[in-house]
Short mmCIF file of C-alpha atoms and ligand atoms in Angstrom, two decimals:
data_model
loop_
_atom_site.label_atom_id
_atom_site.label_comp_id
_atom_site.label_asym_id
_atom_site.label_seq_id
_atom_site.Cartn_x
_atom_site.Cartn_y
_atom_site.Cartn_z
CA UNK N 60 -84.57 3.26 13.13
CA UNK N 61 -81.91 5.85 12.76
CA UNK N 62 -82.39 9.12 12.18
CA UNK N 63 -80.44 12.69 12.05
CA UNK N 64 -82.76 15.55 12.79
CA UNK N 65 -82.77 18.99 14.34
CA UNK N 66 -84.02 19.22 17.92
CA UNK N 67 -84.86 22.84 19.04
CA UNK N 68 -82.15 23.53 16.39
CA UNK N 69 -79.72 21.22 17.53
CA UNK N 70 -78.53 18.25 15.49
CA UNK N 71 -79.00 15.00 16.64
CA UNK N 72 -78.64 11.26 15.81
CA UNK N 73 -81.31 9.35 17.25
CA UNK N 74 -83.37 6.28 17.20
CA UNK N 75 -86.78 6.93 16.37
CA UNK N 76 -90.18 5.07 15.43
CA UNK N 77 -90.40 3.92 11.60
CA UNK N 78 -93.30 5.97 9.89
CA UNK N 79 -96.33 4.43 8.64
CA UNK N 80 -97.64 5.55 5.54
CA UNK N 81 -100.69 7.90 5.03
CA UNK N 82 -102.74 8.38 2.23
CA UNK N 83 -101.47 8.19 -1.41
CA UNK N 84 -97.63 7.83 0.17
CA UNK N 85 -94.96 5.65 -0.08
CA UNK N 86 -92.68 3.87 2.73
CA UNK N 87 -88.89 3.78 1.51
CA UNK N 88 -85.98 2.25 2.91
CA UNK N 89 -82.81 4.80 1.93
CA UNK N 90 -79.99 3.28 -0.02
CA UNK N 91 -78.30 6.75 -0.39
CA UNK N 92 -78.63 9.97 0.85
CA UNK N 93 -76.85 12.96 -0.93
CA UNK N 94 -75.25 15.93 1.37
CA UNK N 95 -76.59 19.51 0.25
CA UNK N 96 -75.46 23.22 1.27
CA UNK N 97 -79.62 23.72 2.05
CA UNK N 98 -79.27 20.83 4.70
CA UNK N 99 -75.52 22.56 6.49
CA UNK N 100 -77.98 26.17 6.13
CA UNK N 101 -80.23 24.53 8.21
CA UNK N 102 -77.68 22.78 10.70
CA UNK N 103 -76.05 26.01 10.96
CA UNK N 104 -79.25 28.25 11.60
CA UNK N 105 -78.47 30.47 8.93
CA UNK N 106 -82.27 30.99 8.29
CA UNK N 107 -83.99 29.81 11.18
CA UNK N 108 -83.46 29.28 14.31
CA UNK N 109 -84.72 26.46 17.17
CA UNK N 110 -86.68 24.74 14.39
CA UNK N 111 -87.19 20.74 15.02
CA UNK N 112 -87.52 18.88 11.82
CA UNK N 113 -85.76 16.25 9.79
CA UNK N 114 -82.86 16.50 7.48
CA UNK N 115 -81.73 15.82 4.34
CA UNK N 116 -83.72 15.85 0.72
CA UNK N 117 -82.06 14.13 -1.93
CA UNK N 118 -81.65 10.28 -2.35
CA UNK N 119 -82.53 6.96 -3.83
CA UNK N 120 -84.17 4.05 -2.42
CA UNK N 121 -86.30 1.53 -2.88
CA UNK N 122 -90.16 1.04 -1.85
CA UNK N 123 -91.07 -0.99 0.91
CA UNK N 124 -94.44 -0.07 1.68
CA UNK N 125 -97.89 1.68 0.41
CA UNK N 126 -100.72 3.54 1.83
CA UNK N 127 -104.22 3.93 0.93
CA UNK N 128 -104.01 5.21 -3.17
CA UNK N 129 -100.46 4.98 -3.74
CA UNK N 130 -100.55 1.50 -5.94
CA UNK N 131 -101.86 3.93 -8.65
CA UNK N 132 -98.10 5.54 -8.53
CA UNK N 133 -95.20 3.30 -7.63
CA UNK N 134 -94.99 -0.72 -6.68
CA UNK N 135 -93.40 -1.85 -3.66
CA UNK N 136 -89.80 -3.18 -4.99
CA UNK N 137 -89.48 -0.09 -7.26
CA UNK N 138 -85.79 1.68 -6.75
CA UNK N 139 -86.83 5.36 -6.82
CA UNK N 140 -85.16 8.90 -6.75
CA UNK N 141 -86.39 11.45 -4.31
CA UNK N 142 -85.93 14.99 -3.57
CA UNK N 143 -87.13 17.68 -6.28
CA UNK N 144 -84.80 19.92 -4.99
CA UNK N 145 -85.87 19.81 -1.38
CA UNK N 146 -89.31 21.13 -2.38
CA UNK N 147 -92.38 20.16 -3.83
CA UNK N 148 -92.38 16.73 -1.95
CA UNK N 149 -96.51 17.18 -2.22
CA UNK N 150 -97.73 20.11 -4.44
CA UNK N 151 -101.55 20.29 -5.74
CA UNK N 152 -100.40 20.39 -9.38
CA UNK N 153 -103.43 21.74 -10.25
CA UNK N 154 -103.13 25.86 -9.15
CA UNK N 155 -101.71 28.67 -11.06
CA UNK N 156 -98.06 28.01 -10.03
CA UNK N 157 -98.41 24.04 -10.66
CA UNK N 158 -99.73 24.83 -14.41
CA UNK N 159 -97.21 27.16 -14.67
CA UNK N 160 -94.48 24.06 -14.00
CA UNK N 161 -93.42 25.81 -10.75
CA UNK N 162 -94.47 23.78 -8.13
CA UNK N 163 -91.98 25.33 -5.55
CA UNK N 164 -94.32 28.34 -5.27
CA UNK N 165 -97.64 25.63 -4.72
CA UNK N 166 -99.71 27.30 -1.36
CA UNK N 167 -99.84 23.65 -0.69
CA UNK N 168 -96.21 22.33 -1.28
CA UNK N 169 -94.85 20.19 1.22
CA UNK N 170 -91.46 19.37 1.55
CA UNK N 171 -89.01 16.48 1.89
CA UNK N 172 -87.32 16.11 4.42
CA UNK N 173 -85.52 13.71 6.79
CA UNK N 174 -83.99 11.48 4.10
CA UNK N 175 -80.71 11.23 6.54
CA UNK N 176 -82.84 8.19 8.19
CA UNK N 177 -83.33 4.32 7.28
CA UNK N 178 -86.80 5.02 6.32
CA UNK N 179 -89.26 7.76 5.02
CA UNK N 180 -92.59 8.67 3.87
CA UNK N 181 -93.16 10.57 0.79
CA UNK N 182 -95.99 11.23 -1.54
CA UNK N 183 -95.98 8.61 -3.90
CA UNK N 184 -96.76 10.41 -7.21
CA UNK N 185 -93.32 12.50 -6.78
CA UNK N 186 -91.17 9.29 -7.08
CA UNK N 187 -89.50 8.56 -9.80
CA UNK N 188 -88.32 4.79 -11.00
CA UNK N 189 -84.43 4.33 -11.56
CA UNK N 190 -82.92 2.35 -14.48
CA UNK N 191 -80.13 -0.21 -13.19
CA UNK N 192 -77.25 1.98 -14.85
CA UNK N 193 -77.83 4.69 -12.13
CA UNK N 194 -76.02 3.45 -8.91
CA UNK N 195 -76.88 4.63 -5.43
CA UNK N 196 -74.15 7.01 -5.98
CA UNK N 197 -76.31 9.14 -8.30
CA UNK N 198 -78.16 10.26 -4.83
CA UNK N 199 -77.24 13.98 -5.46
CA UNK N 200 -79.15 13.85 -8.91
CA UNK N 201 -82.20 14.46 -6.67
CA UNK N 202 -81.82 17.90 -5.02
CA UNK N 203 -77.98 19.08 -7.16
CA UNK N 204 -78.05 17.57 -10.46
CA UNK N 205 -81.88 18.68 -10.51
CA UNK N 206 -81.92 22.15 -9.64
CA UNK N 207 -78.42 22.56 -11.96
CA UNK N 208 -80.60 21.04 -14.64
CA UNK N 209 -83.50 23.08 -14.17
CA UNK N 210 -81.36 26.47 -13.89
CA UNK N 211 -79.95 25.83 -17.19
CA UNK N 212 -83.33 25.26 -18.86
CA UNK N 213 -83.75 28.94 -17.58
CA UNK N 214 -81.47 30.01 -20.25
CA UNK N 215 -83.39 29.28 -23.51
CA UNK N 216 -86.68 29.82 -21.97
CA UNK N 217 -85.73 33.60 -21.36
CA UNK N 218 -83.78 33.94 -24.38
CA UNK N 219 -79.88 32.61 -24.40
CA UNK N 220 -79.86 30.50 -26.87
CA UNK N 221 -77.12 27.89 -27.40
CA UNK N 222 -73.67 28.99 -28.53
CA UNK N 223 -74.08 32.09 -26.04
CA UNK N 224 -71.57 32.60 -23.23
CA UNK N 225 -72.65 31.71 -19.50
CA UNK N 226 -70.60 32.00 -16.71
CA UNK N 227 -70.99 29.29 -13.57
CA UNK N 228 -70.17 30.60 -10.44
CA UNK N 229 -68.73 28.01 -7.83
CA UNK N 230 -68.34 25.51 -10.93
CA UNK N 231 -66.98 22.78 -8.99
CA UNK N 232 -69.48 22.68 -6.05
CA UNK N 233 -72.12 20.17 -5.30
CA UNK N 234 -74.75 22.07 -8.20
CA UNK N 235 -72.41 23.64 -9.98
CA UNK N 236 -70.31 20.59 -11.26
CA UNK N 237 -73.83 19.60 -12.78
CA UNK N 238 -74.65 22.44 -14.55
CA UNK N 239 -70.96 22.70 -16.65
CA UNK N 240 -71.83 19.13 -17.69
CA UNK N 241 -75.21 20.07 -18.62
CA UNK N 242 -74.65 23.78 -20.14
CA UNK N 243 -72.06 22.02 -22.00
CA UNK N 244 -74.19 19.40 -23.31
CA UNK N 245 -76.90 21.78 -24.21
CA UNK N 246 -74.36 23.61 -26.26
CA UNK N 247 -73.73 26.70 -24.31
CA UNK N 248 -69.98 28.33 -23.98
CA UNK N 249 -69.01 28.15 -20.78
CA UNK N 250 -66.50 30.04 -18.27
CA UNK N 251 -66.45 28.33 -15.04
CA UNK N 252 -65.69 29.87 -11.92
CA UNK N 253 -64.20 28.31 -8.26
CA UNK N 254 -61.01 29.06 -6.42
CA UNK N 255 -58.02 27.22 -6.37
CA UNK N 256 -55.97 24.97 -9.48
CA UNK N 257 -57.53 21.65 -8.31
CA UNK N 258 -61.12 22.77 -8.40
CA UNK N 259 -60.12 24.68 -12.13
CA UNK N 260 -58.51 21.78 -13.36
CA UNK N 261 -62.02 19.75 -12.11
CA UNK N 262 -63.84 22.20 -13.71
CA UNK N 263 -62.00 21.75 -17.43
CA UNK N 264 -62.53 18.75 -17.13
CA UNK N 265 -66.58 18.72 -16.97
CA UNK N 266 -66.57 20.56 -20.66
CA UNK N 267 -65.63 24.16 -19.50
CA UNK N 268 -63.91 26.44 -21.98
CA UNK N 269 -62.38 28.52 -19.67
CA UNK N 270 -61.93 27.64 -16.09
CA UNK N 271 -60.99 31.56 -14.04
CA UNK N 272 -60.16 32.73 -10.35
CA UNK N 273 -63.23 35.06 -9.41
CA UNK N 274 -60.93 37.88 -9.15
CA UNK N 275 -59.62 37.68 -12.49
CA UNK N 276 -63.52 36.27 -14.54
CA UNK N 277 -64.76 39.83 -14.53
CA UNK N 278 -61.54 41.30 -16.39
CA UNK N 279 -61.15 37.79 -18.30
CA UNK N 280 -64.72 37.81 -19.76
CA UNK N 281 -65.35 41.61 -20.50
CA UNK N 282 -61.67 41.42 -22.74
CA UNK N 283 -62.47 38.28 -24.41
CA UNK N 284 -66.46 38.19 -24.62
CA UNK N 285 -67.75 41.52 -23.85
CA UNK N 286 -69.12 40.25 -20.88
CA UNK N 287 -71.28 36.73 -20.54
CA UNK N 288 -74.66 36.48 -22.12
CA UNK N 289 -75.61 35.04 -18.26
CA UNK N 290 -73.98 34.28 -15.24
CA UNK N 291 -75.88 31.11 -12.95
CA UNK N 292 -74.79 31.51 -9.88
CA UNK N 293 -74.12 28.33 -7.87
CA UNK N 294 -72.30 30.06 -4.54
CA UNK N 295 -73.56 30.25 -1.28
CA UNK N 296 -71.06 33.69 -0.66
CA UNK N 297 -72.62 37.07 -1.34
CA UNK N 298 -69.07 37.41 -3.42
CA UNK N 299 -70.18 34.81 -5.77
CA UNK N 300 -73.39 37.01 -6.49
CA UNK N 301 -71.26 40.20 -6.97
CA UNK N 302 -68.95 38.39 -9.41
CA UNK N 303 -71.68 36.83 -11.68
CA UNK N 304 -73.69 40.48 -11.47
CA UNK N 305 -70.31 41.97 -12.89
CA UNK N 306 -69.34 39.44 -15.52
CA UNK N 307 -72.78 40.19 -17.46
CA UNK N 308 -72.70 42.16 -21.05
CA UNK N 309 -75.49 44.36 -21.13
CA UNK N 310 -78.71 42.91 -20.88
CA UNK N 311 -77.74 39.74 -19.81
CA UNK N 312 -79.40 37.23 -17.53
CA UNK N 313 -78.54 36.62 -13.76
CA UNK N 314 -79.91 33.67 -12.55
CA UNK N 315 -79.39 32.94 -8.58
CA UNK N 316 -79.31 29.36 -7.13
CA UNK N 317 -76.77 29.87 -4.30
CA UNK N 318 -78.34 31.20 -1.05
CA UNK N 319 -75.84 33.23 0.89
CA UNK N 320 -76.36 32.74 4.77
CA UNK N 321 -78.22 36.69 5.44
CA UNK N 322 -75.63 37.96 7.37
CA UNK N 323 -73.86 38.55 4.61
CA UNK N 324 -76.13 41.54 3.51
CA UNK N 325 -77.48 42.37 0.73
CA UNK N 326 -76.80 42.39 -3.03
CA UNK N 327 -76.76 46.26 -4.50
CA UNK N 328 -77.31 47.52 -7.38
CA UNK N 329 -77.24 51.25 -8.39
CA UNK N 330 -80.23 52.05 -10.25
CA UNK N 331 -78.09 54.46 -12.74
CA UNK N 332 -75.94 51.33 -13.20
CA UNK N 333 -79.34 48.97 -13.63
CA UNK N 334 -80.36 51.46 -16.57
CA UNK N 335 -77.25 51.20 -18.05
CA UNK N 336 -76.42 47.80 -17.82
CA UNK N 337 -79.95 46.30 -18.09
CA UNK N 338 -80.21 42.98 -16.29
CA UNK N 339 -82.83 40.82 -16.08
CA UNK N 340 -82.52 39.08 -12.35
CA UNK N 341 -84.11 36.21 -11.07
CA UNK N 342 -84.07 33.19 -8.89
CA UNK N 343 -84.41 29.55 -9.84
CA UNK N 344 -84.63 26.50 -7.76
CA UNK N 345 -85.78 23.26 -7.73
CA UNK N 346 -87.84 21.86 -10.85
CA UNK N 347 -90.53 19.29 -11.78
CA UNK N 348 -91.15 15.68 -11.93
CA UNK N 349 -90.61 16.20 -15.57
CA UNK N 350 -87.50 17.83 -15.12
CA UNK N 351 -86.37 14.49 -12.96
CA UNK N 352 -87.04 12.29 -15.46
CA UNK N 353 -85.18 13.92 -18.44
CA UNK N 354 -82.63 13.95 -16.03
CA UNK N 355 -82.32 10.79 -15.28
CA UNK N 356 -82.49 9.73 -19.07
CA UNK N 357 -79.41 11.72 -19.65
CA UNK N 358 -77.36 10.22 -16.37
CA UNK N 359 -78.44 6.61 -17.55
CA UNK N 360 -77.22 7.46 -20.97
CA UNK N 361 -73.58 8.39 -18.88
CA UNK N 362 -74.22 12.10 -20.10
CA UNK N 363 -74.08 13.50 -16.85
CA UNK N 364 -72.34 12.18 -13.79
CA UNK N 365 -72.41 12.80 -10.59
CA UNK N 366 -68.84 13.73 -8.69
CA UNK N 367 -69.09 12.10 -5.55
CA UNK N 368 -65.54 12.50 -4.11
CA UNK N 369 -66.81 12.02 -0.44
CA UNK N 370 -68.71 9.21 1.60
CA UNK N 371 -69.69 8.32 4.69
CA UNK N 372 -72.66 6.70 7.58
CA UNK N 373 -74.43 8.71 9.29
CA UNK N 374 -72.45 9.14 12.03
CA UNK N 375 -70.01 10.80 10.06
CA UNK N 376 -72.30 13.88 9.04
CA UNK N 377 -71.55 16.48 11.57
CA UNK N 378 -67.78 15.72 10.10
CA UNK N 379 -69.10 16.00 6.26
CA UNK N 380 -71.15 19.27 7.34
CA UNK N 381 -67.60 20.72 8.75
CA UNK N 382 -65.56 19.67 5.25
CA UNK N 383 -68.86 21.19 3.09
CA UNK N 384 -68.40 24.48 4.64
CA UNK N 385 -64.68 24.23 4.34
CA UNK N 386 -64.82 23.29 0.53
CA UNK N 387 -62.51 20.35 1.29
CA UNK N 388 -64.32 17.94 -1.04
CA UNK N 389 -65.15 18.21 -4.49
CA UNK N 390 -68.65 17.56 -6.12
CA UNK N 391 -70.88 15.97 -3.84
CA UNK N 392 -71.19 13.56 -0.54
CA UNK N 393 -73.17 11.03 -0.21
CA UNK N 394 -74.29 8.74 3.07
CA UNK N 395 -74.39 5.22 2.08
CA UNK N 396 -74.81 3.84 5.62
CA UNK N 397 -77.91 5.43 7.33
CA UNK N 398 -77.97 2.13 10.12
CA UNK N 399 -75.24 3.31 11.92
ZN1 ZN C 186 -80.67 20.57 -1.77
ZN1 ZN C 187 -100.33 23.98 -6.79
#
């Protein structure tokens, strides 16, 4: 079969042996694989360097096979979403962290990977089954739509209710598109973020209130709202961070998705200015097989959508990888083709 994986940090397309499933996992045959800023990080080096691994984490397909134990959690036949954000592909589910509904922190998460292939083996409990109204096209709900969804369930749960103010920072991006929809939904008041009148316009459009340039959203917000109750922040540019950090009223919530590539330094804050201002910080990715499934109730009730302005085979990802770090698309991309 064909696969796209890094060799010794280089990206390659090559023909390698289907895998067999092991115990409790599930063979899949990949209808659709979404394209996500983690998987260009990776293609790029911006973390690590000479690693050899597969790529890609977010997509649907349908079973084909089972190991030993893994009747007990999906049928062969089933059409199943995959990806928890990357993460969390096998996690205990019984440790301090899994309790907790974090399973990204699990000492004995595994992840998913190498869904930019016709086949793959994952462990079979993390599937989840697809209603027909959620086309192949819906691949990005996996990794995007899922840790959009998950970052905006960080708002009540530390204390912005709805009808507060949150900013989204890079608002029309692969995550970011999902989490006006679902902020929106959930009732919150949101100023979107993004560069450029097409992406603003795109960004309206989702359910925004105010779509703003990041170098007018700090003056914008602190005249109009007194500052955002929280900013999520969505970009993958240290300026994204700086601009959510500075749209906040005082004690409001930052809550980082976007992972800047390092050498782009670090994010400051003066401690005079942390006393003053009062932030609470934190980080949120991924979320849980519960998390997927409310998810996916929403997108088959046409409540959230997934903007999929680009697609291509596989062949064409080193060309997708080059127009993601651009910004030249919209939303999301999606492989539809993995066979050639
Ligand atoms: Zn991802
Ligand atoms: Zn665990």
């Amino acid at each position: 079969m064909k696969a796209a994986r890094l060799e010794d940090g280089a990206f390659q397309i090559k023909d390698v042996p289907a895998p067999v499933p092991g115990e409790e996992e599930a063979l899949v045959r990949i209808s659709a694989a979404g394209v996500c800023h983690s998987d260009l990080h990776m293609v790029k080096a911006h973390f690590t360097t000479g690693r050899s691994s597969g790529l890609g984490h977010e997509a649907i397909a349908v079973v084909e096979a089972l190991g030993p134990g893994a009747e007990r959690f999906t049928q062969v036949g089933d059409r199943v979403i995959l990806g928890l954000g990357g993460m969390g592909g096998y996690w205990c589910g019984a440790c301090e962290y899994c309790l907790r509904g974090e399973p990204r922190h699990c000492a004995e998460a595994k992840q998913i990977l190498g869904t930019f292939a016709e086949h793959i083996c994952v462990w079979a409990k993390s599937l989840v089954k697809l209603p027909d109204e959620i086309g192949d096209r819906e691949a990005p709900l996996a990794c995007g739509g899922l840790t959009a969804f998950g970052a905006v369930k960080k708002l009540s749960k530390h204390g912005v209710p709805p009808g507060r103010s949150v900013a989204v920072i890079g608002a029309a991006g692969g995550l970011g598109h999902y989490a006006v929809q679902i902020a929106s939904l959930f009732g919150y008041r949101v100023v979107g973020v993004d560069i450029g009148a097409e992406r603003l316009e795109f960004v309206r459009s989702l359910g925004a209130e105010l779509a703003l340039e990041p170098d007018e959203a700090v003056d914008v917000v602190q005249r109009d709202f007194g500052g955002v109750d929280a900013a999520l922040v969505f970009s993958a540019r240290l300026a994204g961070f700086k601009t959510g950090l500075q749209m906040l009223r005082r004690g409001g919530l930052f809550v980082a998705v976007g992972l800047p590539p390092r050498s782009e330094g670090n994010l400051e804050l003066n401690p005079l200015e942390f006393f003053l201002r009062d932030p609470t910080l934190m980080y949120s990715a991924v979320g849980t097989v519960g998390d997927m499934r409310e998810l996916v109730e929403l997108a088959a009730a046409g409540r959230v959508k997934s903007h999929v302005s680009r697609v291509g085979a596989l062949s064409e990802l080193p060309t997708i990888f080059d127009e993601l770090e651009a910004a030249s698309y919209l939303g999301r991309a999606v492989v539809t083709d993995l066979s050639r």
